[in-house]
Amino acid sequence: MRQQQYVWISLLTLGMTSPAFANESAVDSSTRTTAEVDSSAATSKAPSRFESLKELKNIKAQDLKVNANAAQPESVKDPLQPLNRQVYALNDVLDRNIARPLAVQYTEKVPGDVRGSYRNFRKNLGEPWNAVNQLIQGRPLRAAKTLGRFTVNTITTLGLADPARRLGMETEDEDFGTTLGYFGVPSGPYLVLPIIGPSTFRDGFGRLVDSQARPQKYILEDHDGLYWTEQALRGIDARSQILDVEQVLQGDRYAAIRDIYLQRKNFEIAEKKGLEAESISFIEDVEDDYIEDEENFDSVAPLTE
């Protein structure tokens, strides 16, 4: 039921924000920052939403079998770029008008200790699913360590703090899309999802599986209001963690975030396989600081590029 609600919310949001996006485009450029002007210039080159949909007929089956990485030509890693840029523009409107203002207020009004405890609690709830993915990947020792983390943190602090880290039990985040990549399932082309943001075909499917594994889905099964409130808080908290990234991303933010996302995903999978860094296809103009900040991208919708 909640998956259907998400589809309806996405469609309604697309319709409601179309006028807002049109109004944003009409704002005098003198009132915008240089970054916003550059971003608008890049977006204005994109075809209309209708034209973008028409271009999908040119996509061939082999285009969907690509294992996308940041070093590939755009026609290979991002054949859906016209449509992706339209969704990106929608997400950007939502971000500037809703997500970012809420994240700023959240950072200013909620004490850092409270925010940290909330993040620890959410992360701790995800540890059993991390362990399941590690077992599927054939790494039982890592899975046992993850369950040890969950046990220590739950018993000692109910997950509100992370004493396990001081005992040498570091966390290792997992998701089903990464597990599929671990077994060689190609990512498919880059994909921008409404509200969610950067993804690929493989990771989009992985998100559906991950959503069924969240404890909140079952704990709050009969309390839709609480469930969606918690999901909104999760997004606001994640968005608050990347406020500083806006100062770093210049020029075509769509392309920058796409390449950071693809590079980070490929690195995560290669690292779990024990591959050397030299075996990973990287782009040279993405700095390490960008990649570290990108860890939060897939948990927040609209900084989305």
mmCIF file of C-alpha atoms in Angstrom:
data_model
loop_
_atom_site.group_PDB
_atom_site.id
_atom_site.type_symbol
_atom_site.label_atom_id
_atom_site.label_comp_id
_atom_site.label_asym_id
_atom_site.label_seq_id
_atom_site.Cartn_x
_atom_site.Cartn_y
_atom_site.Cartn_z
ATOM 1 C CA MET A 1 0.000 0.000 0.000
ATOM 2 C CA ARG A 2 2.791 2.398 0.885
ATOM 3 C CA GLN A 3 4.491 1.808 -2.477
ATOM 4 C CA GLN A 4 1.285 2.901 -4.236
ATOM 5 C CA GLN A 5 1.141 5.959 -1.997
ATOM 6 C CA TYR A 6 4.683 6.850 -2.998
ATOM 7 C CA VAL A 7 3.783 6.651 -6.704
ATOM 8 C CA TRP A 8 0.762 8.911 -6.198
ATOM 9 C CA ILE A 9 2.786 11.384 -4.130
ATOM 10 C CA SER A 10 5.446 11.528 -6.865
ATOM 11 C CA LEU A 11 2.876 12.161 -9.599
ATOM 12 C CA LEU A 12 1.028 14.807 -7.597
ATOM 13 C CA THR A 13 4.291 16.511 -6.698
ATOM 14 C CA LEU A 14 5.321 16.587 -10.347
ATOM 15 C CA GLY A 15 2.068 18.283 -11.266
ATOM 16 C CA MET A 16 2.035 20.765 -8.402
ATOM 17 C CA THR A 17 5.622 21.895 -8.845
ATOM 18 C CA SER A 18 5.445 22.481 -12.598
ATOM 19 C CA PRO A 19 4.070 26.033 -12.102
ATOM 20 C CA ALA A 20 6.614 26.631 -9.352
ATOM 21 C CA PHE A 21 9.415 25.568 -11.658
ATOM 22 C CA ALA A 22 8.109 27.888 -14.352
ATOM 23 C CA ASN A 23 8.071 30.782 -11.887
ATOM 24 C CA GLU A 24 11.596 29.995 -10.749
ATOM 25 C CA SER A 25 12.790 30.199 -14.340
ATOM 26 C CA ALA A 26 11.267 33.663 -14.676
ATOM 27 C CA VAL A 27 13.152 35.147 -11.706
ATOM 28 C CA ASP A 28 15.530 37.936 -12.720
ATOM 29 C CA SER A 29 19.062 36.576 -12.991
ATOM 30 C CA SER A 30 20.434 39.509 -11.008
ATOM 31 C CA THR A 31 18.872 38.090 -7.853
ATOM 32 C CA ARG A 32 20.563 34.731 -8.241
ATOM 33 C CA THR A 33 23.978 33.547 -7.189
ATOM 34 C CA THR A 34 26.573 32.601 -9.767
ATOM 35 C CA ALA A 35 26.042 28.904 -8.992
ATOM 36 C CA GLU A 36 22.294 29.213 -9.550
ATOM 37 C CA VAL A 37 22.807 30.992 -12.877
ATOM 38 C CA ASP A 38 25.233 28.286 -14.014
ATOM 39 C CA SER A 39 22.793 25.594 -12.924
ATOM 40 C CA SER A 40 19.909 27.309 -14.718
ATOM 41 C CA ALA A 41 21.973 27.656 -17.872
ATOM 42 C CA ALA A 42 22.714 23.939 -17.866
ATOM 43 C CA THR A 43 19.084 23.082 -17.221
ATOM 44 C CA SER A 44 17.733 25.442 -19.883
ATOM 45 C CA LYS A 45 19.584 23.457 -22.532
ATOM 46 C CA ALA A 46 17.568 20.374 -21.668
ATOM 47 C CA PRO A 47 14.518 19.557 -23.798
ATOM 48 C CA SER A 48 11.005 19.926 -22.456
ATOM 49 C CA ARG A 49 9.432 17.172 -20.383
ATOM 50 C CA PHE A 50 7.348 15.994 -23.351
ATOM 51 C CA GLU A 51 10.362 15.945 -25.666
ATOM 52 C CA SER A 52 12.330 14.030 -23.044
ATOM 53 C CA LEU A 53 9.669 11.338 -22.903
ATOM 54 C CA LYS A 54 9.670 11.086 -26.700
ATOM 55 C CA GLU A 55 13.424 10.492 -26.691
ATOM 56 C CA LEU A 56 12.964 7.328 -24.629
ATOM 57 C CA LYS A 57 11.926 5.493 -27.792
ATOM 58 C CA ASN A 58 15.532 5.798 -28.991
ATOM 59 C CA ILE A 59 16.844 3.787 -26.035
ATOM 60 C CA LYS A 60 17.937 0.294 -27.057
ATOM 61 C CA ALA A 61 18.033 -2.862 -24.957
ATOM 62 C CA GLN A 62 21.839 -2.904 -24.869
ATOM 63 C CA ASP A 63 21.815 0.621 -23.421
ATOM 64 C CA LEU A 64 20.137 -0.780 -20.303
ATOM 65 C CA LYS A 65 22.779 -3.488 -19.787
ATOM 66 C CA VAL A 66 25.630 -1.087 -19.131
ATOM 67 C CA ASN A 67 27.571 -1.240 -15.871
ATOM 68 C CA ALA A 68 27.748 2.519 -15.398
ATOM 69 C CA ASN A 69 30.841 4.197 -14.003
ATOM 70 C CA ALA A 70 31.936 7.811 -13.816
ATOM 71 C CA ALA A 71 34.701 7.457 -16.420
ATOM 72 C CA GLN A 72 32.366 6.391 -19.243
ATOM 73 C CA PRO A 73 31.040 8.761 -21.920
ATOM 74 C CA GLU A 74 27.690 10.332 -21.052
ATOM 75 C CA SER A 75 25.951 8.464 -23.859
ATOM 76 C CA VAL A 76 26.922 5.184 -22.167
ATOM 77 C CA LYS A 77 26.440 5.866 -18.454
ATOM 78 C CA ASP A 78 23.509 8.278 -18.811
ATOM 79 C CA PRO A 79 21.434 7.557 -21.948
ATOM 80 C CA LEU A 80 18.325 8.788 -20.095
ATOM 81 C CA GLN A 81 19.905 12.178 -19.417
ATOM 82 C CA PRO A 82 17.135 14.338 -20.988
ATOM 83 C CA LEU A 83 14.508 12.760 -18.745
ATOM 84 C CA ASN A 84 16.878 12.633 -15.770
ATOM 85 C CA ARG A 85 17.505 16.364 -16.022
ATOM 86 C CA GLN A 86 13.770 17.042 -15.970
ATOM 87 C CA VAL A 87 13.379 15.010 -12.782
ATOM 88 C CA TYR A 88 16.467 16.719 -11.393
ATOM 89 C CA ALA A 89 14.906 20.131 -12.029
ATOM 90 C CA LEU A 90 11.785 19.021 -10.158
ATOM 91 C CA ASN A 91 13.842 17.752 -7.227
ATOM 92 C CA ASP A 92 15.847 20.975 -7.183
ATOM 93 C CA VAL A 93 12.661 23.053 -6.846
ATOM 94 C CA LEU A 94 11.512 20.840 -3.977
ATOM 95 C CA ASP A 95 14.912 21.136 -2.354
ATOM 96 C CA ARG A 96 15.201 24.916 -2.519
ATOM 97 C CA ASN A 97 11.626 25.543 -1.407
ATOM 98 C CA ILE A 98 11.040 22.749 1.108
ATOM 99 C CA ALA A 99 13.894 20.415 2.019
ATOM 100 C CA ARG A 100 16.732 22.891 2.443
ATOM 101 C CA PRO A 101 14.800 25.451 4.543
ATOM 102 C CA LEU A 102 13.597 22.648 6.814
ATOM 103 C CA ALA A 103 17.131 21.254 7.094
ATOM 104 C CA VAL A 104 18.512 24.678 8.036
ATOM 105 C CA GLN A 105 15.875 25.136 10.748
ATOM 106 C CA TYR A 106 16.455 21.585 11.953
ATOM 107 C CA THR A 107 20.180 22.248 12.313
ATOM 108 C CA GLU A 108 19.639 25.555 14.094
ATOM 109 C CA LYS A 109 16.860 24.466 16.466
ATOM 110 C CA VAL A 110 17.702 20.846 17.321
ATOM 111 C CA PRO A 111 20.808 20.352 19.516
ATOM 112 C CA GLY A 112 23.671 18.432 17.958
ATOM 113 C CA ASP A 113 23.569 15.740 20.647
ATOM 114 C CA VAL A 114 19.904 15.060 19.905
ATOM 115 C CA ARG A 115 20.550 14.844 16.176
ATOM 116 C CA GLY A 116 23.485 12.522 16.786
ATOM 117 C CA SER A 117 21.426 10.221 19.012
ATOM 118 C CA TYR A 118 18.691 10.049 16.369
ATOM 119 C CA ARG A 119 21.210 9.079 13.679
ATOM 120 C CA ASN A 120 22.745 6.435 15.913
ATOM 121 C CA PHE A 121 19.303 5.006 16.660
ATOM 122 C CA ARG A 122 18.371 4.794 12.974
ATOM 123 C CA LYS A 123 21.740 3.309 12.056
ATOM 124 C CA ASN A 124 21.398 0.705 14.794
ATOM 125 C CA LEU A 125 17.969 -0.330 13.496
ATOM 126 C CA GLY A 126 19.588 -1.001 10.127
ATOM 127 C CA GLU A 127 22.336 -3.284 11.437
ATOM 128 C CA PRO A 128 20.347 -6.568 11.159
ATOM 129 C CA TRP A 129 19.687 -5.828 7.468
ATOM 130 C CA ASN A 130 23.371 -5.025 7.016
ATOM 131 C CA ALA A 131 24.157 -8.466 8.467
ATOM 132 C CA VAL A 132 21.667 -10.170 6.130
ATOM 133 C CA ASN A 133 23.318 -8.566 3.094
ATOM 134 C CA GLN A 134 26.756 -9.582 4.352
ATOM 135 C CA LEU A 135 25.589 -13.179 4.722
ATOM 136 C CA ILE A 136 24.212 -13.119 1.170
ATOM 137 C CA GLN A 137 27.585 -11.773 0.017
ATOM 138 C CA GLY A 138 29.276 -14.777 1.638
ATOM 139 C CA ARG A 139 30.963 -12.812 4.424
ATOM 140 C CA PRO A 140 29.758 -14.533 7.614
ATOM 141 C CA LEU A 141 32.537 -13.136 9.820
ATOM 142 C CA ARG A 142 31.633 -9.579 8.851
ATOM 143 C CA ALA A 143 27.950 -10.389 9.474
ATOM 144 C CA ALA A 144 28.786 -11.735 12.943
ATOM 145 C CA LYS A 145 30.685 -8.538 13.734
ATOM 146 C CA THR A 146 27.711 -6.460 12.596
ATOM 147 C CA LEU A 147 25.334 -8.429 14.808
ATOM 148 C CA GLY A 148 27.809 -7.948 17.653
ATOM 149 C CA ARG A 149 27.625 -4.191 17.087
ATOM 150 C CA PHE A 150 23.842 -4.327 17.159
ATOM 151 C CA THR A 151 23.816 -6.334 20.392
ATOM 152 C CA VAL A 152 26.306 -4.111 22.226
ATOM 153 C CA ASN A 153 24.678 -0.837 21.188
ATOM 154 C CA THR A 154 21.137 -2.045 21.855
ATOM 155 C CA ILE A 155 21.837 -3.499 25.303
ATOM 156 C CA THR A 156 23.974 -0.610 26.541
ATOM 157 C CA THR A 157 22.250 2.473 25.085
ATOM 158 C CA LEU A 158 19.158 1.264 23.155
ATOM 159 C CA GLY A 159 21.063 2.300 20.036
ATOM 160 C CA LEU A 160 21.200 5.989 20.995
ATOM 161 C CA ALA A 161 25.011 5.915 21.186
ATOM 162 C CA ASP A 162 27.762 3.855 19.563
ATOM 163 C CA PRO A 163 29.952 2.262 22.265
ATOM 164 C CA ALA A 164 30.651 -0.656 19.898
ATOM 165 C CA ARG A 165 32.841 1.604 17.796
ATOM 166 C CA ARG A 166 35.122 2.203 20.778
ATOM 167 C CA LEU A 167 35.444 -1.576 21.030
ATOM 168 C CA GLY A 168 36.736 -1.757 17.461
ATOM 169 C CA MET A 169 33.447 -2.837 15.881
ATOM 170 C CA GLU A 170 32.999 -0.307 13.085
ATOM 171 C CA THR A 171 29.798 -0.169 11.070
ATOM 172 C CA GLU A 172 29.652 -1.140 7.402
ATOM 173 C CA ASP A 173 26.512 0.083 5.683
ATOM 174 C CA GLU A 174 24.892 -2.262 3.185
ATOM 175 C CA ASP A 175 21.992 -2.183 0.773
ATOM 176 C CA PHE A 176 20.564 -4.746 -1.605
ATOM 177 C CA GLY A 177 21.678 -2.816 -4.690
ATOM 178 C CA THR A 178 25.285 -3.084 -3.505
ATOM 179 C CA THR A 179 24.790 -6.798 -2.836
ATOM 180 C CA LEU A 180 23.560 -7.287 -6.412
ATOM 181 C CA GLY A 181 26.616 -5.392 -7.653
ATOM 182 C CA TYR A 182 28.820 -7.629 -5.502
ATOM 183 C CA PHE A 183 27.617 -10.596 -7.566
ATOM 184 C CA GLY A 184 28.237 -8.816 -10.846
ATOM 185 C CA VAL A 185 24.733 -7.596 -11.670
ATOM 186 C CA PRO A 186 25.273 -4.573 -13.956
ATOM 187 C CA SER A 187 23.996 -1.276 -12.637
ATOM 188 C CA GLY A 188 22.152 -0.243 -15.758
ATOM 189 C CA PRO A 189 22.181 3.444 -16.708
ATOM 190 C CA TYR A 190 22.121 6.306 -14.239
ATOM 191 C CA LEU A 191 18.622 7.230 -13.082
ATOM 192 C CA VAL A 192 17.231 10.200 -11.146
ATOM 193 C CA LEU A 193 14.174 9.254 -9.085
ATOM 194 C CA PRO A 194 11.520 11.793 -8.044
ATOM 195 C CA ILE A 195 12.144 12.980 -4.470
ATOM 196 C CA ILE A 196 14.764 10.245 -3.845
ATOM 197 C CA GLY A 197 17.420 11.488 -6.270
ATOM 198 C CA PRO A 198 20.526 9.687 -7.651
ATOM 199 C CA SER A 199 20.198 5.994 -8.447
ATOM 200 C CA THR A 200 20.590 3.381 -11.187
ATOM 201 C CA PHE A 201 18.257 0.664 -12.433
ATOM 202 C CA ARG A 202 19.932 -1.873 -10.143
ATOM 203 C CA ASP A 203 19.965 0.420 -7.121
ATOM 204 C CA GLY A 204 16.360 1.454 -7.739
ATOM 205 C CA PHE A 205 15.296 -2.177 -7.505
ATOM 206 C CA GLY A 206 17.522 -2.555 -4.464
ATOM 207 C CA ARG A 207 15.710 0.331 -2.784
ATOM 208 C CA LEU A 208 12.399 -1.482 -3.152
ATOM 209 C CA VAL A 209 13.857 -4.523 -1.413
ATOM 210 C CA ASP A 210 15.494 -2.379 1.276
ATOM 211 C CA SER A 211 12.191 -0.625 1.975
ATOM 212 C CA GLN A 212 10.615 -3.972 2.867
ATOM 213 C CA ALA A 213 13.413 -4.726 5.346
ATOM 214 C CA ARG A 214 13.107 -1.599 7.486
ATOM 215 C CA PRO A 215 11.869 -2.370 11.014
ATOM 216 C CA GLN A 216 9.826 0.845 10.973
ATOM 217 C CA LYS A 217 7.650 -0.600 8.228
ATOM 218 C CA TYR A 218 6.395 -3.297 10.586
ATOM 219 C CA ILE A 219 6.623 -1.474 13.921
ATOM 220 C CA LEU A 220 4.499 1.385 12.562
ATOM 221 C CA GLU A 221 2.420 -0.739 10.189
ATOM 222 C CA ASP A 222 -0.910 0.463 11.603
ATOM 223 C CA HIS A 223 0.240 4.026 12.164
ATOM 224 C CA ASP A 224 0.694 5.609 8.741
ATOM 225 C CA GLY A 225 0.955 9.118 10.173
ATOM 226 C CA LEU A 226 3.865 8.180 12.416
ATOM 227 C CA TYR A 227 5.511 6.186 9.623
ATOM 228 C CA TRP A 228 5.518 9.069 7.134
ATOM 229 C CA THR A 229 6.537 11.549 9.842
ATOM 230 C CA GLU A 230 9.547 9.376 10.615
ATOM 231 C CA GLN A 231 10.401 9.107 6.924
ATOM 232 C CA ALA A 232 10.208 12.892 6.555
ATOM 233 C CA LEU A 233 12.437 13.382 9.605
ATOM 234 C CA ARG A 234 14.920 10.924 8.129
ATOM 235 C CA GLY A 235 15.088 12.965 4.927
ATOM 236 C CA ILE A 236 15.441 16.287 6.758
ATOM 237 C CA ASP A 237 18.211 14.905 8.952
ATOM 238 C CA ALA A 238 20.077 13.497 5.950
ATOM 239 C CA ARG A 239 19.673 16.787 4.056
ATOM 240 C CA SER A 240 21.067 18.706 7.029
ATOM 241 C CA GLN A 241 24.291 16.704 6.830
ATOM 242 C CA ILE A 242 25.136 17.922 3.341
ATOM 243 C CA LEU A 243 24.363 21.630 3.629
ATOM 244 C CA ASP A 244 28.056 22.449 3.236
ATOM 245 C CA VAL A 245 28.310 20.520 -0.033
ATOM 246 C CA GLU A 246 26.453 23.328 -1.815
ATOM 247 C CA GLN A 247 29.558 25.489 -1.468
ATOM 248 C CA VAL A 248 31.672 22.822 -3.158
ATOM 249 C CA LEU A 249 29.592 21.848 -6.182
ATOM 250 C CA GLN A 250 29.982 24.428 -8.944
ATOM 251 C CA GLY A 251 29.026 24.502 -12.598
ATOM 252 C CA ASP A 252 26.880 21.608 -13.808
ATOM 253 C CA ARG A 253 25.752 20.160 -10.473
ATOM 254 C CA TYR A 254 23.737 17.444 -12.227
ATOM 255 C CA ALA A 255 26.848 15.991 -13.868
ATOM 256 C CA ALA A 256 28.963 16.410 -10.714
ATOM 257 C CA ILE A 257 26.527 14.553 -8.462
ATOM 258 C CA ARG A 258 25.959 11.835 -11.061
ATOM 259 C CA ASP A 259 29.672 11.111 -11.345
ATOM 260 C CA ILE A 260 30.199 11.246 -7.579
ATOM 261 C CA TYR A 261 27.317 8.823 -7.053
ATOM 262 C CA LEU A 262 28.520 6.332 -9.677
ATOM 263 C CA GLN A 263 32.123 6.546 -8.496
ATOM 264 C CA ARG A 264 31.173 6.004 -4.868
ATOM 265 C CA LYS A 265 28.995 2.982 -5.680
ATOM 266 C CA ASN A 266 31.694 1.339 -7.769
ATOM 267 C CA PHE A 267 34.242 1.949 -5.026
ATOM 268 C CA GLU A 268 31.971 0.414 -2.356
ATOM 269 C CA ILE A 269 31.442 -2.746 -4.401
ATOM 270 C CA ALA A 270 35.124 -3.080 -5.313
ATOM 271 C CA GLU A 271 36.134 -2.561 -1.694
ATOM 272 C CA LYS A 272 33.828 -5.365 -0.519
ATOM 273 C CA LYS A 273 35.314 -7.653 -3.170
ATOM 274 C CA GLY A 274 38.810 -6.815 -1.968
ATOM 275 C CA LEU A 275 39.839 -5.309 -5.313
ATOM 276 C CA GLU A 276 42.703 -2.863 -5.606
ATOM 277 C CA ALA A 277 41.834 0.802 -6.136
ATOM 278 C CA GLU A 278 43.713 0.717 -9.451
ATOM 279 C CA SER A 279 41.096 -1.671 -10.846
ATOM 280 C CA ILE A 280 38.291 0.863 -10.432
ATOM 281 C CA SER A 281 37.403 3.318 -13.205
ATOM 282 C CA PHE A 282 37.642 6.805 -11.708
ATOM 283 C CA ILE A 283 37.331 10.305 -13.026
ATOM 284 C CA GLU A 284 40.204 12.591 -12.167
ATOM 285 C CA ASP A 285 38.292 15.791 -11.376
ATOM 286 C CA VAL A 286 36.255 14.480 -8.441
ATOM 287 C CA GLU A 287 38.035 15.118 -5.172
ATOM 288 C CA ASP A 288 38.017 12.804 -2.160
ATOM 289 C CA ASP A 289 36.103 15.351 -0.056
ATOM 290 C CA TYR A 290 33.232 15.242 -2.547
ATOM 291 C CA ILE A 291 33.092 11.460 -2.334
ATOM 292 C CA GLU A 292 32.985 11.456 1.452
ATOM 293 C CA ASP A 293 30.061 13.894 1.450
ATOM 294 C CA GLU A 294 28.271 11.820 -1.179
ATOM 295 C CA GLU A 295 27.678 9.040 1.354
ATOM 296 C CA ASN A 296 24.618 11.004 2.408
ATOM 297 C CA PHE A 297 23.247 11.548 -1.116
ATOM 298 C CA ASP A 298 21.328 8.319 -1.370
ATOM 299 C CA SER A 299 19.524 8.949 1.864
ATOM 300 C CA VAL A 300 18.252 12.385 0.916
ATOM 301 C CA ALA A 301 16.062 13.326 -1.935
ATOM 302 C CA PRO A 302 16.408 16.746 -3.109
ATOM 303 C CA LEU A 303 19.878 18.110 -2.947
ATOM 304 C CA THR A 304 19.506 15.832 -5.756
ATOM 305 C CA GLU A 305 21.741 17.361 -8.018
#
